[in-house]
PDB file of C-alpha atoms in Angstrom:
ATOM      1  CA  UNK A   1      14.646  12.306  -1.687  1.00  0.00           C
ATOM      2  CA  UNK A   2      17.625  13.268  -3.849  1.00  0.00           C
ATOM      3  CA  UNK A   3      16.035  11.745  -6.950  1.00  0.00           C
ATOM      4  CA  UNK A   4      12.853  13.713  -6.302  1.00  0.00           C
ATOM      5  CA  UNK A   5      14.808  16.972  -5.935  1.00  0.00           C
ATOM      6  CA  UNK A   6      16.786  16.204  -9.091  1.00  0.00           C
ATOM      7  CA  UNK A   7      13.554  15.605 -11.047  1.00  0.00           C
ATOM      8  CA  UNK A   8      12.155  18.930  -9.808  1.00  0.00           C
ATOM      9  CA  UNK A   9      15.331  20.776 -10.821  1.00  0.00           C
ATOM     10  CA  UNK A  10      15.315  19.130 -14.257  1.00  0.00           C
ATOM     11  CA  UNK A  11      11.666  20.042 -14.864  1.00  0.00           C
ATOM     12  CA  UNK A  12      12.123  23.650 -13.752  1.00  0.00           C
ATOM     13  CA  UNK A  13      15.275  23.886 -15.914  1.00  0.00           C
ATOM     14  CA  UNK A  14      13.289  22.587 -18.878  1.00  0.00           C
ATOM     15  CA  UNK A  15      10.607  25.244 -18.357  1.00  0.00           C
ATOM     16  CA  UNK A  16      13.194  28.034 -18.029  1.00  0.00           C
ATOM     17  CA  UNK A  17      15.099  26.795 -21.103  1.00  0.00           C
ATOM     18  CA  UNK A  18      11.878  26.635 -23.131  1.00  0.00           C
ATOM     19  CA  UNK A  19      10.933  30.179 -22.142  1.00  0.00           C
ATOM     20  CA  UNK A  20      14.478  31.425 -22.923  1.00  0.00           C
ATOM     21  CA  UNK A  21      14.403  29.739 -26.360  1.00  0.00           C
ATOM     22  CA  UNK A  22      11.000  31.279 -26.996  1.00  0.00           C
ATOM     23  CA  UNK A  23      12.321  34.716 -26.049  1.00  0.00           C
ATOM     24  CA  UNK A  24      15.306  34.283 -28.395  1.00  0.00           C
ATOM     25  CA  UNK A  25      12.966  33.247 -31.213  1.00  0.00           C
ATOM     26  CA  UNK A  26      10.782  36.327 -30.615  1.00  0.00           C
ATOM     27  CA  UNK A  27      13.828  38.618 -30.763  1.00  0.00           C
ATOM     28  CA  UNK A  28      15.082  36.949 -33.975  1.00  0.00           C
ATOM     29  CA  UNK A  29      11.678  37.210 -35.658  1.00  0.00           C
ATOM     30  CA  UNK A  30      11.304  40.812 -34.553  1.00  0.00           C
ATOM     31  CA  UNK A  31      14.782  41.899 -35.743  1.00  0.00           C
ATOM     32  CA  UNK A  32      14.381  40.069 -39.070  1.00  0.00           C
ATOM     33  CA  UNK A  33      11.138  41.924 -39.729  1.00  0.00           C
ATOM     34  CA  UNK A  34       9.096  38.729 -39.886  1.00  0.00           C
ATOM     35  CA  UNK A  35       6.910  39.676 -36.964  1.00  0.00           C
ATOM     36  CA  UNK A  36       3.258  39.377 -37.955  1.00  0.00           C
ATOM     37  CA  UNK A  37       0.119  39.185 -35.791  1.00  0.00           C
ATOM     38  CA  UNK A  38      -0.354  35.442 -36.449  1.00  0.00           C
ATOM     39  CA  UNK A  39       3.236  34.690 -35.441  1.00  0.00           C
ATOM     40  CA  UNK A  40       2.816  36.849 -32.326  1.00  0.00           C
ATOM     41  CA  UNK A  41      -0.381  34.957 -31.448  1.00  0.00           C
ATOM     42  CA  UNK A  42       1.470  31.646 -31.850  1.00  0.00           C
ATOM     43  CA  UNK A  43       4.295  32.758 -29.573  1.00  0.00           C
ATOM     44  CA  UNK A  44       1.873  34.065 -26.972  1.00  0.00           C
ATOM     45  CA  UNK A  45      -0.093  30.795 -27.112  1.00  0.00           C
ATOM     46  CA  UNK A  46       3.061  28.708 -26.796  1.00  0.00           C
ATOM     47  CA  UNK A  47       4.277  30.801 -23.843  1.00  0.00           C
ATOM     48  CA  UNK A  48       0.900  30.418 -22.167  1.00  0.00           C
ATOM     49  CA  UNK A  49       1.030  26.640 -22.698  1.00  0.00           C
ATOM     50  CA  UNK A  50       4.461  26.410 -21.054  1.00  0.00           C
ATOM     51  CA  UNK A  51       3.420  28.554 -18.083  1.00  0.00           C
ATOM     52  CA  UNK A  52       0.067  26.730 -17.782  1.00  0.00           C
ATOM     53  CA  UNK A  53       1.806  23.333 -17.886  1.00  0.00           C
ATOM     54  CA  UNK A  54       4.215  24.431 -15.173  1.00  0.00           C
ATOM     55  CA  UNK A  55       1.384  25.668 -12.939  1.00  0.00           C
ATOM     56  CA  UNK A  56      -0.553  22.423 -13.506  1.00  0.00           C
ATOM     57  CA  UNK A  57       2.527  20.317 -12.698  1.00  0.00           C
ATOM     58  CA  UNK A  58       3.123  22.324  -9.532  1.00  0.00           C
ATOM     59  CA  UNK A  59      -0.501  21.888  -8.434  1.00  0.00           C
ATOM     60  CA  UNK A  60      -0.480  18.136  -9.067  1.00  0.00           C
ATOM     61  CA  UNK A  61       2.854  17.792  -7.263  1.00  0.00           C
ATOM     62  CA  UNK A  62       1.583  19.616  -4.164  1.00  0.00           C
ATOM     63  CA  UNK A  63      -1.655  17.586  -4.197  1.00  0.00           C
ATOM     64  CA  UNK A  64       0.202  14.263  -4.390  1.00  0.00           C
ATOM     65  CA  UNK A  65       2.645  15.245  -1.623  1.00  0.00           C
ATOM     66  CA  UNK A  66      -0.200  16.319   0.660  1.00  0.00           C
ATOM     67  CA  UNK A  67      -2.108  13.131  -0.122  1.00  0.00           C
ATOM     68  CA  UNK A  68       0.952  11.049   0.795  1.00  0.00           C
ATOM     69  CA  UNK A  69       1.454  12.947   4.059  1.00  0.00           C
ATOM     70  CA  UNK A  70      -2.219  12.475   4.982  1.00  0.00           C
ATOM     71  CA  UNK A  71      -1.968   8.756   4.173  1.00  0.00           C
ATOM     72  CA  UNK A  72       1.127   8.487   6.408  1.00  0.00           C
ATOM     73  CA  UNK A  73      -0.657  10.417   9.140  1.00  0.00           C
ATOM     74  CA  UNK A  74      -3.704   8.155   8.968  1.00  0.00           C
ATOM     75  CA  UNK A  75      -1.470   5.071   9.279  1.00  0.00           C
ATOM     76  CA  UNK A  76       0.272   6.246  12.466  1.00  0.00           C
ATOM     77  CA  UNK A  77      -2.362   5.159  15.036  1.00  0.00           C
ATOM     78  CA  UNK A  78      -2.430   1.724  13.398  1.00  0.00           C
ATOM     79  CA  UNK A  79       1.387   1.497  13.471  1.00  0.00           C
ATOM     80  CA  UNK A  80       1.491   2.464  17.148  1.00  0.00           C
ATOM     81  CA  UNK A  81      -1.145  -0.188  17.881  1.00  0.00           C
ATOM     82  CA  UNK A  82       0.964  -2.759  15.981  1.00  0.00           C
ATOM     83  CA  UNK A  83       4.056  -1.724  17.961  1.00  0.00           C
ATOM     84  CA  UNK A  84       2.187  -2.228  21.255  1.00  0.00           C
ATOM     85  CA  UNK A  85       0.855  -5.621  20.134  1.00  0.00           C
ATOM     86  CA  UNK A  86       4.297  -6.727  18.936  1.00  0.00           C
ATOM     87  CA  UNK A  87       5.882  -5.509  22.184  1.00  0.00           C
ATOM     88  CA  UNK A  88       3.476  -7.709  24.155  1.00  0.00           C
ATOM     89  CA  UNK A  89       4.121 -10.665  21.845  1.00  0.00           C
ATOM     90  CA  UNK A  90       7.912 -10.558  22.050  1.00  0.00           C
ATOM     91  CA  UNK A  91       7.798 -10.230  25.803  1.00  0.00           C
ATOM     92  CA  UNK A  92       5.941 -13.560  25.704  1.00  0.00           C
ATOM     93  CA  UNK A  93       9.185 -15.061  24.411  1.00  0.00           C
ATOM     94  CA  UNK A  94      10.763 -14.402  27.793  1.00  0.00           C
ATOM     95  CA  UNK A  95       8.202 -16.686  29.432  1.00  0.00           C
ATOM     96  CA  UNK A  96       8.619 -19.651  27.105  1.00  0.00           C
ATOM     97  CA  UNK A  97      12.394 -19.774  26.743  1.00  0.00           C
ATOM     98  CA  UNK A  98      12.957 -21.524  30.087  1.00  0.00           C
ATOM     99  CA  UNK A  99      12.840 -25.327  29.851  1.00  0.00           C
ATOM    100  CA  UNK A 100      13.634 -28.269  32.077  1.00  0.00           C
ATOM    101  CA  UNK A 101      15.187 -31.323  30.514  1.00  0.00           C
ATOM    102  CA  UNK A 102      17.222 -34.238  31.701  1.00  0.00           C
ATOM    103  CA  UNK A 103      18.121 -35.707  28.319  1.00  0.00           C
ATOM    104  CA  UNK A 104      17.884 -33.274  25.456  1.00  0.00           C
ATOM    105  CA  UNK A 105      19.723 -30.053  25.009  1.00  0.00           C
ATOM    106  CA  UNK A 106      17.990 -27.265  26.903  1.00  0.00           C
ATOM    107  CA  UNK A 107      19.362 -24.698  24.453  1.00  0.00           C
ATOM    108  CA  UNK A 108      17.853 -26.727  21.581  1.00  0.00           C
ATOM    109  CA  UNK A 109      14.475 -27.030  23.296  1.00  0.00           C
ATOM    110  CA  UNK A 110      14.443 -23.376  24.297  1.00  0.00           C
ATOM    111  CA  UNK A 111      15.356 -22.204  20.786  1.00  0.00           C
ATOM    112  CA  UNK A 112      12.744 -24.571  19.361  1.00  0.00           C
ATOM    113  CA  UNK A 113      10.086 -23.117  21.700  1.00  0.00           C
ATOM    114  CA  UNK A 114      11.071 -19.589  20.692  1.00  0.00           C
ATOM    115  CA  UNK A 115      10.837 -20.384  16.971  1.00  0.00           C
ATOM    116  CA  UNK A 116       7.470 -22.165  17.382  1.00  0.00           C
ATOM    117  CA  UNK A 117       6.127 -19.179  19.309  1.00  0.00           C
ATOM    118  CA  UNK A 118       7.341 -16.805  16.587  1.00  0.00           C
ATOM    119  CA  UNK A 119       5.638 -18.893  13.916  1.00  0.00           C
ATOM    120  CA  UNK A 120       2.378 -19.396  15.852  1.00  0.00           C
ATOM    121  CA  UNK A 121       2.044 -15.664  16.509  1.00  0.00           C
ATOM    122  CA  UNK A 122       3.158 -14.629  12.979  1.00  0.00           C
ATOM    123  CA  UNK A 123       5.670 -12.235  14.489  1.00  0.00           C
ATOM    124  CA  UNK A 124       7.776 -11.891  11.337  1.00  0.00           C
ATOM    125  CA  UNK A 125       4.716 -10.679   9.427  1.00  0.00           C
ATOM    126  CA  UNK A 126       3.981  -8.217  12.213  1.00  0.00           C
ATOM    127  CA  UNK A 127       7.471  -6.729  11.993  1.00  0.00           C
ATOM    128  CA  UNK A 128       7.087  -6.153   8.252  1.00  0.00           C
ATOM    129  CA  UNK A 129       3.970  -4.067   8.886  1.00  0.00           C
ATOM    130  CA  UNK A 130       5.793  -1.878  11.428  1.00  0.00           C
ATOM    131  CA  UNK A 131       8.941  -0.899   9.505  1.00  0.00           C
ATOM    132  CA  UNK A 132      12.261  -2.099   8.120  1.00  0.00           C
ATOM    133  CA  UNK A 133      14.287  -1.299  11.253  1.00  0.00           C
ATOM    134  CA  UNK A 134      12.154  -3.503  13.506  1.00  0.00           C
ATOM    135  CA  UNK A 135      12.029  -6.242  10.864  1.00  0.00           C
ATOM    136  CA  UNK A 136      15.818  -6.297  10.456  1.00  0.00           C
ATOM    137  CA  UNK A 137      16.446  -6.432  14.190  1.00  0.00           C
ATOM    138  CA  UNK A 138      13.862  -9.174  14.702  1.00  0.00           C
ATOM    139  CA  UNK A 139      15.278 -11.280  11.865  1.00  0.00           C
ATOM    140  CA  UNK A 140      18.612 -11.154  13.726  1.00  0.00           C
ATOM    141  CA  UNK A 141      16.892 -12.631  16.790  1.00  0.00           C
ATOM    142  CA  UNK A 142      15.204 -15.355  14.693  1.00  0.00           C
ATOM    143  CA  UNK A 143      18.492 -16.214  12.965  1.00  0.00           C
ATOM    144  CA  UNK A 144      20.268 -16.503  16.306  1.00  0.00           C
ATOM    145  CA  UNK A 145      17.585 -18.889  17.639  1.00  0.00           C
ATOM    146  CA  UNK A 146      17.869 -20.995  14.467  1.00  0.00           C
ATOM    147  CA  UNK A 147      21.661 -21.226  14.797  1.00  0.00           C
ATOM    148  CA  UNK A 148      21.443 -22.238  18.470  1.00  0.00           C
ATOM    149  CA  UNK A 149      18.823 -24.856  17.650  1.00  0.00           C
ATOM    150  CA  UNK A 150      20.913 -26.261  14.771  1.00  0.00           C
ATOM    151  CA  UNK A 151      24.166 -26.309  16.761  1.00  0.00           C
ATOM    152  CA  UNK A 152      22.564 -28.128  19.696  1.00  0.00           C
ATOM    153  CA  UNK A 153      20.465 -30.707  17.829  1.00  0.00           C
ATOM    154  CA  UNK A 154      20.588 -34.072  19.560  1.00  0.00           C
ATOM    155  CA  UNK A 155      23.242 -33.196  22.086  1.00  0.00           C
ATOM    156  CA  UNK A 156      23.382 -32.407  25.744  1.00  0.00           C
ATOM    157  CA  UNK A 157      24.526 -28.907  26.420  1.00  0.00           C
ATOM    158  CA  UNK A 158      26.322 -27.430  29.321  1.00  0.00           C
ATOM    159  CA  UNK A 159      24.725 -24.971  31.689  1.00  0.00           C
ATOM    160  CA  UNK A 160      26.829 -22.262  30.013  1.00  0.00           C
ATOM    161  CA  UNK A 161      25.363 -22.917  26.552  1.00  0.00           C
ATOM    162  CA  UNK A 162      21.799 -22.728  27.853  1.00  0.00           C
ATOM    163  CA  UNK A 163      22.570 -19.755  30.093  1.00  0.00           C
ATOM    164  CA  UNK A 164      24.345 -17.876  27.284  1.00  0.00           C
ATOM    165  CA  UNK A 165      21.383 -18.474  24.971  1.00  0.00           C
ATOM    166  CA  UNK A 166      18.965 -17.122  27.563  1.00  0.00           C
ATOM    167  CA  UNK A 167      21.101 -14.074  28.313  1.00  0.00           C
ATOM    168  CA  UNK A 168      21.699 -13.205  24.667  1.00  0.00           C
ATOM    169  CA  UNK A 169      18.044 -13.723  23.733  1.00  0.00           C
ATOM    170  CA  UNK A 170      16.947 -11.535  26.635  1.00  0.00           C
ATOM    171  CA  UNK A 171      19.457  -8.880  25.568  1.00  0.00           C
ATOM    172  CA  UNK A 172      18.173  -9.023  21.971  1.00  0.00           C
ATOM    173  CA  UNK A 173      14.574  -8.699  23.183  1.00  0.00           C
ATOM    174  CA  UNK A 174      15.564  -5.726  25.370  1.00  0.00           C
ATOM    175  CA  UNK A 175      17.230  -4.065  22.366  1.00  0.00           C
ATOM    176  CA  UNK A 176      14.161  -4.754  20.257  1.00  0.00           C
ATOM    177  CA  UNK A 177      11.937  -3.225  22.937  1.00  0.00           C
ATOM    178  CA  UNK A 178      14.116  -0.099  22.921  1.00  0.00           C
ATOM    179  CA  UNK A 179      13.822   0.092  19.132  1.00  0.00           C
ATOM    180  CA  UNK A 180      10.041  -0.295  19.380  1.00  0.00           C
ATOM    181  CA  UNK A 181       9.950   2.485  21.943  1.00  0.00           C
ATOM    182  CA  UNK A 182      12.001   4.783  19.666  1.00  0.00           C
ATOM    183  CA  UNK A 183       9.769   3.994  16.688  1.00  0.00           C
ATOM    184  CA  UNK A 184       6.610   4.682  18.703  1.00  0.00           C
ATOM    185  CA  UNK A 185       8.051   8.021  19.851  1.00  0.00           C
ATOM    186  CA  UNK A 186       9.030   8.915  16.280  1.00  0.00           C
ATOM    187  CA  UNK A 187       5.560   8.082  14.960  1.00  0.00           C
ATOM    188  CA  UNK A 188       3.901  10.003  17.788  1.00  0.00           C
ATOM    189  CA  UNK A 189       6.098  13.072  17.272  1.00  0.00           C
ATOM    190  CA  UNK A 190       5.402  13.049  13.535  1.00  0.00           C
ATOM    191  CA  UNK A 191       1.686  12.744  14.227  1.00  0.00           C
ATOM    192  CA  UNK A 192       1.532  15.684  16.643  1.00  0.00           C
ATOM    193  CA  UNK A 193       3.909  17.874  14.611  1.00  0.00           C
ATOM    194  CA  UNK A 194       1.715  17.350  11.560  1.00  0.00           C
ATOM    195  CA  UNK A 195      -1.423  18.241  13.532  1.00  0.00           C
ATOM    196  CA  UNK A 196       0.011  21.636  14.556  1.00  0.00           C
TER     197      UNK A 196
END
């Protein structure tokens, strides 16, 4: 946003500077007695070109900004639908993270199930289509499951390891659900504020 504002200020400054230089040139020509009708016509034409260019730039700028806002507005129902679908999908993780095992590490098997589920349902791709906040939070959950799986490969774990994994994963899913809820509210508010 700052870069956009800076570009606008620079362009407007350029227009004002050009008009000021033109005014100075007119005064110099007039005081020197070199003012002729053809020179006056040239100055008037040049002034008109600067003003016309500024008006054209302003019109194009407003058109592009409105087009971008309309594009964002049109994408909101789709984003809310994606949030709802993703919400349902990640809540499915809660169902598959419980495992029974006599030999292998339950934390390993649970983390493995979680990662398989994420891959089968293409959940990482879904988060990218929602927004960066959801993606970043979800990648934290995926990374945690990968670490637990790696740390517990081929070993028996204690009840605490398995229990801690379940609790932390559930907490991360709860946090992600809260983020999804906030994002859905934000999108909805933007949508209805724009419609007013």
